[in-house]
């Protein structure tokens, strides 16, 4: 934030630097290939699906259980939500989002 607060106001005087990726690619020591510079922007998704099958599984399951323990969802919902995601019936964002909510509500209590 310190860098942005110092640099951003000055950039307003140079709108051409903000077009495309000019500010980024012109600051590099070695030039980037045109295919990269002219490639349209695209989104990306972090691999939560893969992470939730491993290291994140206990955290997500715990968050779901916290929601149930607090009475926010039915007692059988944590297992159902988890099972639906594992079977491909629901997207990873469903158990993840509910888990984050469970941790948030438990911390607020």
PDB file of N, CA, C and O in Angstrom, residues 3-73:
ATOM      1  N   UNK A   3       3.743   1.687  -1.523  1.00  0.00           N
ATOM      2  CA  UNK A   3       4.206   1.907  -2.888  1.00  0.00           C
ATOM      3  C   UNK A   3       3.088   2.507  -3.739  1.00  0.00           C
ATOM      4  O   UNK A   3       3.290   3.497  -4.441  1.00  0.00           O
ATOM      5  N   UNK A   4       1.912   1.932  -3.660  1.00  0.00           N
ATOM      6  CA  UNK A   4       0.788   2.417  -4.457  1.00  0.00           C
ATOM      7  C   UNK A   4       0.454   3.859  -4.096  1.00  0.00           C
ATOM      8  O   UNK A   4       0.224   4.690  -4.974  1.00  0.00           O
ATOM      9  N   UNK A   5       0.443   4.183  -2.814  1.00  0.00           N
ATOM     10  CA  UNK A   5       0.099   5.549  -2.407  1.00  0.00           C
ATOM     11  C   UNK A   5       1.121   6.570  -2.913  1.00  0.00           C
ATOM     12  O   UNK A   5       0.788   7.729  -3.126  1.00  0.00           O
ATOM     13  N   UNK A   6       2.360   6.139  -3.110  1.00  0.00           N
ATOM     14  CA  UNK A   6       3.390   7.054  -3.618  1.00  0.00           C
ATOM     15  C   UNK A   6       3.372   7.145  -5.135  1.00  0.00           C
ATOM     16  O   UNK A   6       3.568   8.216  -5.702  1.00  0.00           O
ATOM     17  N   UNK A   7       3.150   6.009  -5.809  1.00  0.00           N
ATOM     18  CA  UNK A   7       3.266   5.947  -7.268  1.00  0.00           C
ATOM     19  C   UNK A   7       1.958   6.276  -7.969  1.00  0.00           C
ATOM     20  O   UNK A   7       1.944   6.951  -8.995  1.00  0.00           O
ATOM     21  N   UNK A   8       0.838   5.800  -7.441  1.00  0.00           N
ATOM     22  CA  UNK A   8      -0.444   5.922  -8.138  1.00  0.00           C
ATOM     23  C   UNK A   8      -0.795   7.371  -8.506  1.00  0.00           C
ATOM     24  O   UNK A   8      -1.194   7.620  -9.650  1.00  0.00           O
ATOM     25  N   UNK A   9      -0.687   8.365  -7.601  1.00  0.00           N
ATOM     26  CA  UNK A   9      -1.051   9.735  -7.999  1.00  0.00           C
ATOM     27  C   UNK A   9      -0.229  10.250  -9.176  1.00  0.00           C
ATOM     28  O   UNK A   9      -0.753  10.940 -10.041  1.00  0.00           O
ATOM     29  N   UNK A  10       1.037   9.893  -9.220  1.00  0.00           N
ATOM     30  CA  UNK A  10       1.889  10.355 -10.323  1.00  0.00           C
ATOM     31  C   UNK A  10       1.479   9.724 -11.648  1.00  0.00           C
ATOM     32  O   UNK A  10       1.635  10.334 -12.709  1.00  0.00           O
ATOM     33  N   UNK A  11       0.941   8.522 -11.612  1.00  0.00           N
ATOM     34  CA  UNK A  11       0.528   7.846 -12.840  1.00  0.00           C
ATOM     35  C   UNK A  11      -0.619   8.570 -13.538  1.00  0.00           C
ATOM     36  O   UNK A  11      -0.800   8.437 -14.749  1.00  0.00           O
ATOM     37  N   UNK A  12      -1.391   9.319 -12.799  1.00  0.00           N
ATOM     38  CA  UNK A  12      -2.509  10.053 -13.401  1.00  0.00           C
ATOM     39  C   UNK A  12      -2.026  11.036 -14.464  1.00  0.00           C
ATOM     40  O   UNK A  12      -2.764  11.369 -15.383  1.00  0.00           O
ATOM     41  N   UNK A  13      -0.793  11.472 -14.371  1.00  0.00           N
ATOM     42  CA  UNK A  13      -0.229  12.400 -15.356  1.00  0.00           C
ATOM     43  C   UNK A  13       0.251  11.687 -16.621  1.00  0.00           C
ATOM     44  O   UNK A  13       0.626  12.329 -17.590  1.00  0.00           O
ATOM     45  N   UNK A  14       0.267  10.343 -16.597  1.00  0.00           N
ATOM     46  CA  UNK A  14       0.763   9.550 -17.727  1.00  0.00           C
ATOM     47  C   UNK A  14      -0.228   8.436 -18.068  1.00  0.00           C
ATOM     48  O   UNK A  14       0.060   7.251 -17.888  1.00  0.00           O
ATOM     49  N   UNK A  15      -1.413   8.778 -18.561  1.00  0.00           N
ATOM     50  CA  UNK A  15      -2.433   7.748 -18.819  1.00  0.00           C
ATOM     51  C   UNK A  15      -1.988   6.690 -19.832  1.00  0.00           C
ATOM     52  O   UNK A  15      -2.454   5.555 -19.779  1.00  0.00           O
ATOM     53  N   UNK A  16      -1.059   7.038 -20.722  1.00  0.00           N
ATOM     54  CA  UNK A  16      -0.612   6.049 -21.715  1.00  0.00           C
ATOM     55  C   UNK A  16       0.099   4.868 -21.054  1.00  0.00           C
ATOM     56  O   UNK A  16       0.114   3.758 -21.597  1.00  0.00           O
ATOM     57  N   UNK A  17       0.691   5.091 -19.882  1.00  0.00           N
ATOM     58  CA  UNK A  17       1.361   3.995 -19.172  1.00  0.00           C
ATOM     59  C   UNK A  17       0.362   2.978 -18.623  1.00  0.00           C
ATOM     60  O   UNK A  17       0.721   1.847 -18.322  1.00  0.00           O
ATOM     61  N   UNK A  18      -0.873   3.394 -18.452  1.00  0.00           N
ATOM     62  CA  UNK A  18      -1.884   2.520 -17.868  1.00  0.00           C
ATOM     63  C   UNK A  18      -2.562   1.626 -18.906  1.00  0.00           C
ATOM     64  O   UNK A  18      -3.257   0.692 -18.557  1.00  0.00           O
ATOM     65  N   UNK A  19      -2.386   1.901 -20.181  1.00  0.00           N
ATOM     66  CA  UNK A  19      -3.032   1.106 -21.224  1.00  0.00           C
ATOM     67  C   UNK A  19      -2.319  -0.231 -21.380  1.00  0.00           C
ATOM     68  O   UNK A  19      -1.090  -0.289 -21.441  1.00  0.00           O
ATOM     69  N   UNK A  20      -3.118  -1.272 -21.444  1.00  0.00           N
ATOM     70  CA  UNK A  20      -2.554  -2.605 -21.619  1.00  0.00           C
ATOM     71  C   UNK A  20      -1.644  -2.962 -20.461  1.00  0.00           C
ATOM     72  O   UNK A  20      -1.948  -2.726 -19.313  1.00  0.00           O
ATOM     73  N   UNK A  21      -0.496  -3.492 -20.820  1.00  0.00           N
ATOM     74  CA  UNK A  21       0.465  -3.913 -19.788  1.00  0.00           C
ATOM     75  C   UNK A  21       1.762  -3.112 -19.914  1.00  0.00           C
ATOM     76  O   UNK A  21       2.811  -3.543 -19.471  1.00  0.00           O
ATOM     77  N   UNK A  22       1.651  -1.922 -20.499  1.00  0.00           N
ATOM     78  CA  UNK A  22       2.846  -1.135 -20.805  1.00  0.00           C
ATOM     79  C   UNK A  22       3.700  -0.863 -19.576  1.00  0.00           C
ATOM     80  O   UNK A  22       4.921  -1.037 -19.605  1.00  0.00           O
ATOM     81  N   UNK A  23       3.083  -0.421 -18.494  1.00  0.00           N
ATOM     82  CA  UNK A  23       3.828  -0.113 -17.276  1.00  0.00           C
ATOM     83  C   UNK A  23       4.609  -1.326 -16.788  1.00  0.00           C
ATOM     84  O   UNK A  23       5.754  -1.228 -16.372  1.00  0.00           O
ATOM     85  N   UNK A  24       3.994  -2.483 -16.886  1.00  0.00           N
ATOM     86  CA  UNK A  24       4.638  -3.715 -16.449  1.00  0.00           C
ATOM     87  C   UNK A  24       5.775  -4.105 -17.390  1.00  0.00           C
ATOM     88  O   UNK A  24       6.921  -4.255 -16.974  1.00  0.00           O
ATOM     89  N   UNK A  25       5.477  -4.266 -18.661  1.00  0.00           N
ATOM     90  CA  UNK A  25       6.507  -4.813 -19.557  1.00  0.00           C
ATOM     91  C   UNK A  25       7.638  -3.841 -19.866  1.00  0.00           C
ATOM     92  O   UNK A  25       8.766  -4.259 -20.110  1.00  0.00           O
ATOM     93  N   UNK A  26       7.394  -2.555 -19.803  1.00  0.00           N
ATOM     94  CA  UNK A  26       8.474  -1.603 -20.065  1.00  0.00           C
ATOM     95  C   UNK A  26       9.401  -1.428 -18.866  1.00  0.00           C
ATOM     96  O   UNK A  26      10.460  -0.832 -18.979  1.00  0.00           O
ATOM     97  N   UNK A  27       9.009  -1.953 -17.719  1.00  0.00           N
ATOM     98  CA  UNK A  27       9.873  -1.840 -16.548  1.00  0.00           C
ATOM     99  C   UNK A  27      10.843  -3.021 -16.432  1.00  0.00           C
ATOM    100  O   UNK A  27      11.718  -3.020 -15.578  1.00  0.00           O
ATOM    101  N   UNK A  28      10.699  -4.014 -17.288  1.00  0.00           N
ATOM    102  CA  UNK A  28      11.551  -5.200 -17.232  1.00  0.00           C
ATOM    103  C   UNK A  28      12.883  -4.960 -17.924  1.00  0.00           C
ATOM    104  O   UNK A  28      12.974  -4.210 -18.900  1.00  0.00           O
ATOM    105  N   UNK A  29      13.891  -5.625 -17.428  1.00  0.00           N
ATOM    106  CA  UNK A  29      15.225  -5.499 -18.012  1.00  0.00           C
ATOM    107  C   UNK A  29      15.277  -6.159 -19.394  1.00  0.00           C
ATOM    108  O   UNK A  29      15.858  -5.609 -20.323  1.00  0.00           O
ATOM    109  N   UNK A  30      14.668  -7.342 -19.505  1.00  0.00           N
ATOM    110  CA  UNK A  30      14.615  -8.053 -20.795  1.00  0.00           C
ATOM    111  C   UNK A  30      13.212  -7.927 -21.365  1.00  0.00           C
ATOM    112  O   UNK A  30      12.225  -8.111 -20.652  1.00  0.00           O
ATOM    113  N   UNK A  31      13.082  -7.619 -22.651  1.00  0.00           N
ATOM    114  CA  UNK A  31      11.748  -7.445 -23.230  1.00  0.00           C
ATOM    115  C   UNK A  31      10.968  -8.772 -23.291  1.00  0.00           C
ATOM    116  O   UNK A  31      11.548  -9.843 -23.489  1.00  0.00           O
ATOM    117  N   UNK A  32       9.666  -8.666 -23.107  1.00  0.00           N
ATOM    118  CA  UNK A  32       8.794  -9.832 -23.219  1.00  0.00           C
ATOM    119  C   UNK A  32       8.411 -10.046 -24.675  1.00  0.00           C
ATOM    120  O   UNK A  32       8.332  -9.091 -25.450  1.00  0.00           O
ATOM    121  N   UNK A  33       8.138 -11.287 -25.051  1.00  0.00           N
ATOM    122  CA  UNK A  33       7.677 -11.541 -26.424  1.00  0.00           C
ATOM    123  C   UNK A  33       6.329 -10.864 -26.684  1.00  0.00           C
ATOM    124  O   UNK A  33       5.509 -10.704 -25.767  1.00  0.00           O
ATOM    125  N   UNK A  34       6.095 -10.467 -27.935  1.00  0.00           N
ATOM    126  CA  UNK A  34       4.832  -9.806 -28.306  1.00  0.00           C
ATOM    127  C   UNK A  34       3.613 -10.650 -27.954  1.00  0.00           C
ATOM    128  O   UNK A  34       2.562 -10.114 -27.597  1.00  0.00           O
ATOM    129  N   UNK A  35       3.750 -11.973 -28.053  1.00  0.00           N
ATOM    130  CA  UNK A  35       2.619 -12.855 -27.752  1.00  0.00           C
ATOM    131  C   UNK A  35       2.155 -12.689 -26.303  1.00  0.00           C
ATOM    132  O   UNK A  35       0.975 -12.829 -26.000  1.00  0.00           O
ATOM    133  N   UNK A  36       3.063 -12.369 -25.428  1.00  0.00           N
ATOM    134  CA  UNK A  36       2.706 -12.158 -24.023  1.00  0.00           C
ATOM    135  C   UNK A  36       2.158 -10.750 -23.828  1.00  0.00           C
ATOM    136  O   UNK A  36       1.137 -10.554 -23.175  1.00  0.00           O
ATOM    137  N   UNK A  37       2.815  -9.783 -24.400  1.00  0.00           N
ATOM    138  CA  UNK A  37       2.399  -8.384 -24.233  1.00  0.00           C
ATOM    139  C   UNK A  37       1.004  -8.160 -24.797  1.00  0.00           C
ATOM    140  O   UNK A  37       0.183  -7.468 -24.197  1.00  0.00           O
ATOM    141  N   UNK A  38       0.710  -8.754 -25.937  1.00  0.00           N
ATOM    142  CA  UNK A  38      -0.568  -8.517 -26.608  1.00  0.00           C
ATOM    143  C   UNK A  38      -1.633  -9.558 -26.274  1.00  0.00           C
ATOM    144  O   UNK A  38      -2.715  -9.526 -26.838  1.00  0.00           O
ATOM    145  N   UNK A  39      -1.339 -10.459 -25.375  1.00  0.00           N
ATOM    146  CA  UNK A  39      -2.316 -11.481 -24.979  1.00  0.00           C
ATOM    147  C   UNK A  39      -3.400 -10.833 -24.122  1.00  0.00           C
ATOM    148  O   UNK A  39      -3.091 -10.064 -23.215  1.00  0.00           O
ATOM    149  N   UNK A  40      -4.668 -11.128 -24.414  1.00  0.00           N
ATOM    150  CA  UNK A  40      -5.721 -10.518 -23.593  1.00  0.00           C
ATOM    151  C   UNK A  40      -5.671 -11.020 -22.153  1.00  0.00           C
ATOM    152  O   UNK A  40      -5.197 -12.132 -21.880  1.00  0.00           O
ATOM    153  N   UNK A  41      -6.176 -10.194 -21.249  1.00  0.00           N
ATOM    154  CA  UNK A  41      -6.216 -10.582 -19.845  1.00  0.00           C
ATOM    155  C   UNK A  41      -7.129 -11.790 -19.682  1.00  0.00           C
ATOM    156  O   UNK A  41      -8.088 -11.954 -20.427  1.00  0.00           O
ATOM    157  N   UNK A  42      -6.799 -12.621 -18.730  1.00  0.00           N
ATOM    158  CA  UNK A  42      -7.642 -13.781 -18.448  1.00  0.00           C
ATOM    159  C   UNK A  42      -7.629 -14.039 -16.955  1.00  0.00           C
ATOM    160  O   UNK A  42      -6.677 -13.723 -16.263  1.00  0.00           O
ATOM    161  N   UNK A  43      -8.701 -14.608 -16.475  1.00  0.00           N
ATOM    162  CA  UNK A  43      -8.792 -14.908 -15.057  1.00  0.00           C
ATOM    163  C   UNK A  43      -8.101 -16.214 -14.722  1.00  0.00           C
ATOM    164  O   UNK A  43      -7.627 -16.935 -15.598  1.00  0.00           O
ATOM    165  N   UNK A  44      -8.048 -16.504 -13.456  1.00  0.00           N
ATOM    166  CA  UNK A  44      -7.499 -17.770 -13.004  1.00  0.00           C
ATOM    167  C   UNK A  44      -8.211 -18.155 -11.718  1.00  0.00           C
ATOM    168  O   UNK A  44      -8.787 -17.311 -11.035  1.00  0.00           O
ATOM    169  N   UNK A  45      -8.185 -19.417 -11.419  1.00  0.00           N
ATOM    170  CA  UNK A  45      -8.808 -19.919 -10.202  1.00  0.00           C
ATOM    171  C   UNK A  45      -7.752 -20.666  -9.404  1.00  0.00           C
ATOM    172  O   UNK A  45      -7.015 -21.488  -9.951  1.00  0.00           O
ATOM    173  N   UNK A  46      -7.682 -20.374  -8.136  1.00  0.00           N
ATOM    174  CA  UNK A  46      -6.770 -21.115  -7.266  1.00  0.00           C
ATOM    175  C   UNK A  46      -7.269 -22.547  -7.138  1.00  0.00           C
ATOM    176  O   UNK A  46      -8.477 -22.793  -7.198  1.00  0.00           O
ATOM    177  N   UNK A  47      -6.384 -23.505  -6.962  1.00  0.00           N
ATOM    178  CA  UNK A  47      -6.779 -24.927  -6.962  1.00  0.00           C
ATOM    179  C   UNK A  47      -7.384 -25.407  -5.634  1.00  0.00           C
ATOM    180  O   UNK A  47      -6.929 -26.373  -5.035  1.00  0.00           O
ATOM    181  N   UNK A  48      -8.433 -24.702  -5.168  1.00  0.00           N
ATOM    182  CA  UNK A  48      -9.084 -25.099  -3.917  1.00  0.00           C
ATOM    183  C   UNK A  48      -9.581 -26.531  -3.976  1.00  0.00           C
ATOM    184  O   UNK A  48      -9.523 -27.252  -2.986  1.00  0.00           O
ATOM    185  N   UNK A  49     -10.094 -26.939  -5.118  1.00  0.00           N
ATOM    186  CA  UNK A  49     -10.609 -28.301  -5.284  1.00  0.00           C
ATOM    187  C   UNK A  49      -9.542 -29.326  -4.881  1.00  0.00           C
ATOM    188  O   UNK A  49      -9.797 -30.241  -4.101  1.00  0.00           O
ATOM    189  N   UNK A  50      -8.347 -29.139  -5.385  1.00  0.00           N
ATOM    190  CA  UNK A  50      -7.241 -30.047  -5.079  1.00  0.00           C
ATOM    191  C   UNK A  50      -6.796 -29.892  -3.616  1.00  0.00           C
ATOM    192  O   UNK A  50      -6.554 -30.872  -2.919  1.00  0.00           O
ATOM    193  N   UNK A  51      -6.706 -28.659  -3.156  1.00  0.00           N
ATOM    194  CA  UNK A  51      -6.273 -28.410  -1.782  1.00  0.00           C
ATOM    195  C   UNK A  51      -7.244 -29.017  -0.771  1.00  0.00           C
ATOM    196  O   UNK A  51      -6.840 -29.499   0.288  1.00  0.00           O
ATOM    197  N   UNK A  52      -8.536 -28.977  -1.117  1.00  0.00           N
ATOM    198  CA  UNK A  52      -9.541 -29.491  -0.186  1.00  0.00           C
ATOM    199  C   UNK A  52      -9.549 -31.016  -0.117  1.00  0.00           C
ATOM    200  O   UNK A  52     -10.115 -31.590   0.807  1.00  0.00           O
ATOM    201  N   UNK A  53      -8.913 -31.659  -1.058  1.00  0.00           N
ATOM    202  CA  UNK A  53      -8.778 -33.111  -0.948  1.00  0.00           C
ATOM    203  C   UNK A  53      -7.568 -33.474  -0.091  1.00  0.00           C
ATOM    204  O   UNK A  53      -7.367 -34.628   0.224  1.00  0.00           O
ATOM    205  N   UNK A  54      -6.787 -32.485   0.279  1.00  0.00           N
ATOM    206  CA  UNK A  54      -5.586 -32.726   1.079  1.00  0.00           C
ATOM    207  C   UNK A  54      -5.562 -31.894   2.342  1.00  0.00           C
ATOM    208  O   UNK A  54      -6.395 -32.046   3.232  1.00  0.00           O
ATOM    209  N   UNK A  55      -4.613 -30.972   2.385  1.00  0.00           N
ATOM    210  CA  UNK A  55      -4.320 -30.224   3.611  1.00  0.00           C
ATOM    211  C   UNK A  55      -5.480 -29.374   4.122  1.00  0.00           C
ATOM    212  O   UNK A  55      -5.602 -29.153   5.327  1.00  0.00           O
ATOM    213  N   UNK A  56      -6.333 -28.875   3.249  1.00  0.00           N
ATOM    214  CA  UNK A  56      -7.434 -28.021   3.692  1.00  0.00           C
ATOM    215  C   UNK A  56      -8.652 -28.802   4.186  1.00  0.00           C
ATOM    216  O   UNK A  56      -9.551 -28.211   4.797  1.00  0.00           O
ATOM    217  N   UNK A  57      -8.692 -30.105   3.937  1.00  0.00           N
ATOM    218  CA  UNK A  57      -9.870 -30.894   4.306  1.00  0.00           C
ATOM    219  C   UNK A  57     -10.251 -30.739   5.783  1.00  0.00           C
ATOM    220  O   UNK A  57     -11.421 -30.461   6.087  1.00  0.00           O
ATOM    221  N   UNK A  58      -9.321 -30.885   6.727  1.00  0.00           N
ATOM    222  CA  UNK A  58      -9.715 -30.743   8.135  1.00  0.00           C
ATOM    223  C   UNK A  58     -10.262 -29.350   8.471  1.00  0.00           C
ATOM    224  O   UNK A  58     -11.210 -29.220   9.246  1.00  0.00           O
ATOM    225  N   UNK A  59      -9.687 -28.321   7.895  1.00  0.00           N
ATOM    226  CA  UNK A  59     -10.144 -26.958   8.143  1.00  0.00           C
ATOM    227  C   UNK A  59     -11.567 -26.754   7.628  1.00  0.00           C
ATOM    228  O   UNK A  59     -12.408 -26.177   8.311  1.00  0.00           O
ATOM    229  N   UNK A  60     -11.832 -27.250   6.421  1.00  0.00           N
ATOM    230  CA  UNK A  60     -13.163 -27.102   5.833  1.00  0.00           C
ATOM    231  C   UNK A  60     -14.182 -27.900   6.633  1.00  0.00           C
ATOM    232  O   UNK A  60     -15.257 -27.393   6.972  1.00  0.00           O
ATOM    233  N   UNK A  61     -13.836 -29.136   6.959  1.00  0.00           N
ATOM    234  CA  UNK A  61     -14.767 -29.963   7.745  1.00  0.00           C
ATOM    235  C   UNK A  61     -15.062 -29.316   9.094  1.00  0.00           C
ATOM    236  O   UNK A  61     -16.199 -29.308   9.566  1.00  0.00           O
ATOM    237  N   UNK A  62     -14.052 -28.747   9.722  1.00  0.00           N
ATOM    238  CA  UNK A  62     -14.233 -28.089  11.008  1.00  0.00           C
ATOM    239  C   UNK A  62     -15.176 -26.890  10.887  1.00  0.00           C
ATOM    240  O   UNK A  62     -16.054 -26.692  11.727  1.00  0.00           O
ATOM    241  N   UNK A  63     -14.995 -26.086   9.845  1.00  0.00           N
ATOM    242  CA  UNK A  63     -15.868 -24.930   9.643  1.00  0.00           C
ATOM    243  C   UNK A  63     -17.314 -25.336   9.438  1.00  0.00           C
ATOM    244  O   UNK A  63     -18.233 -24.694   9.946  1.00  0.00           O
ATOM    245  N   UNK A  64     -17.521 -26.418   8.686  1.00  0.00           N
ATOM    246  CA  UNK A  64     -18.879 -26.928   8.469  1.00  0.00           C
ATOM    247  C   UNK A  64     -19.486 -27.393   9.792  1.00  0.00           C
ATOM    248  O   UNK A  64     -20.653 -27.110  10.089  1.00  0.00           O
ATOM    249  N   UNK A  65     -18.688 -28.091  10.591  1.00  0.00           N
ATOM    250  CA  UNK A  65     -19.169 -28.569  11.885  1.00  0.00           C
ATOM    251  C   UNK A  65     -19.504 -27.401  12.820  1.00  0.00           C
ATOM    252  O   UNK A  65     -20.452 -27.466  13.596  1.00  0.00           O
ATOM    253  N   UNK A  66     -18.724 -26.340  12.751  1.00  0.00           N
ATOM    254  CA  UNK A  66     -18.991 -25.164  13.587  1.00  0.00           C
ATOM    255  C   UNK A  66     -20.332 -24.527  13.241  1.00  0.00           C
ATOM    256  O   UNK A  66     -21.058 -24.072  14.121  1.00  0.00           O
ATOM    257  N   UNK A  67     -20.656 -24.510  11.936  1.00  0.00           N
ATOM    258  CA  UNK A  67     -21.960 -23.982  11.528  1.00  0.00           C
ATOM    259  C   UNK A  67     -23.091 -24.812  12.120  1.00  0.00           C
ATOM    260  O   UNK A  67     -24.083 -24.275  12.613  1.00  0.00           O
ATOM    261  N   UNK A  68     -22.942 -26.122  12.037  1.00  0.00           N
ATOM    262  CA  UNK A  68     -23.969 -27.016  12.582  1.00  0.00           C
ATOM    263  C   UNK A  68     -24.060 -26.882  14.098  1.00  0.00           C
ATOM    264  O   UNK A  68     -25.158 -26.803  14.656  1.00  0.00           O
ATOM    265  N   UNK A  69     -22.915 -26.826  14.760  1.00  0.00           N
ATOM    266  CA  UNK A  69     -22.900 -26.710  16.218  1.00  0.00           C
ATOM    267  C   UNK A  69     -23.541 -25.413  16.690  1.00  0.00           C
ATOM    268  O   UNK A  69     -24.172 -25.374  17.749  1.00  0.00           O
ATOM    269  N   UNK A  70     -23.426 -24.380  15.899  1.00  0.00           N
ATOM    270  CA  UNK A  70     -24.027 -23.093  16.243  1.00  0.00           C
ATOM    271  C   UNK A  70     -25.488 -22.995  15.854  1.00  0.00           C
ATOM    272  O   UNK A  70     -26.130 -21.971  16.094  1.00  0.00           O
ATOM    273  N   UNK A  71     -26.015 -24.045  15.239  1.00  0.00           N
ATOM    274  CA  UNK A  71     -27.417 -24.042  14.839  1.00  0.00           C
ATOM    275  C   UNK A  71     -27.708 -23.288  13.558  1.00  0.00           C
ATOM    276  O   UNK A  71     -28.863 -23.048  13.223  1.00  0.00           O
ATOM    277  N   UNK A  72     -26.675 -22.932  12.810  1.00  0.00           N
ATOM    278  CA  UNK A  72     -26.860 -22.191  11.563  1.00  0.00           C
ATOM    279  C   UNK A  72     -27.317 -23.088  10.427  1.00  0.00           C
ATOM    280  O   UNK A  72     -27.965 -22.611   9.492  1.00  0.00           O
ATOM    281  N   UNK A  73     -26.926 -24.359  10.465  1.00  0.00           N
ATOM    282  CA  UNK A  73     -27.349 -25.335   9.464  1.00  0.00           C
ATOM    283  C   UNK A  73     -27.769 -26.606  10.189  1.00  0.00           C
ATOM    284  O   UNK A  73     -27.466 -26.786  11.367  1.00  0.00           O
TER     285      UNK A  73
END
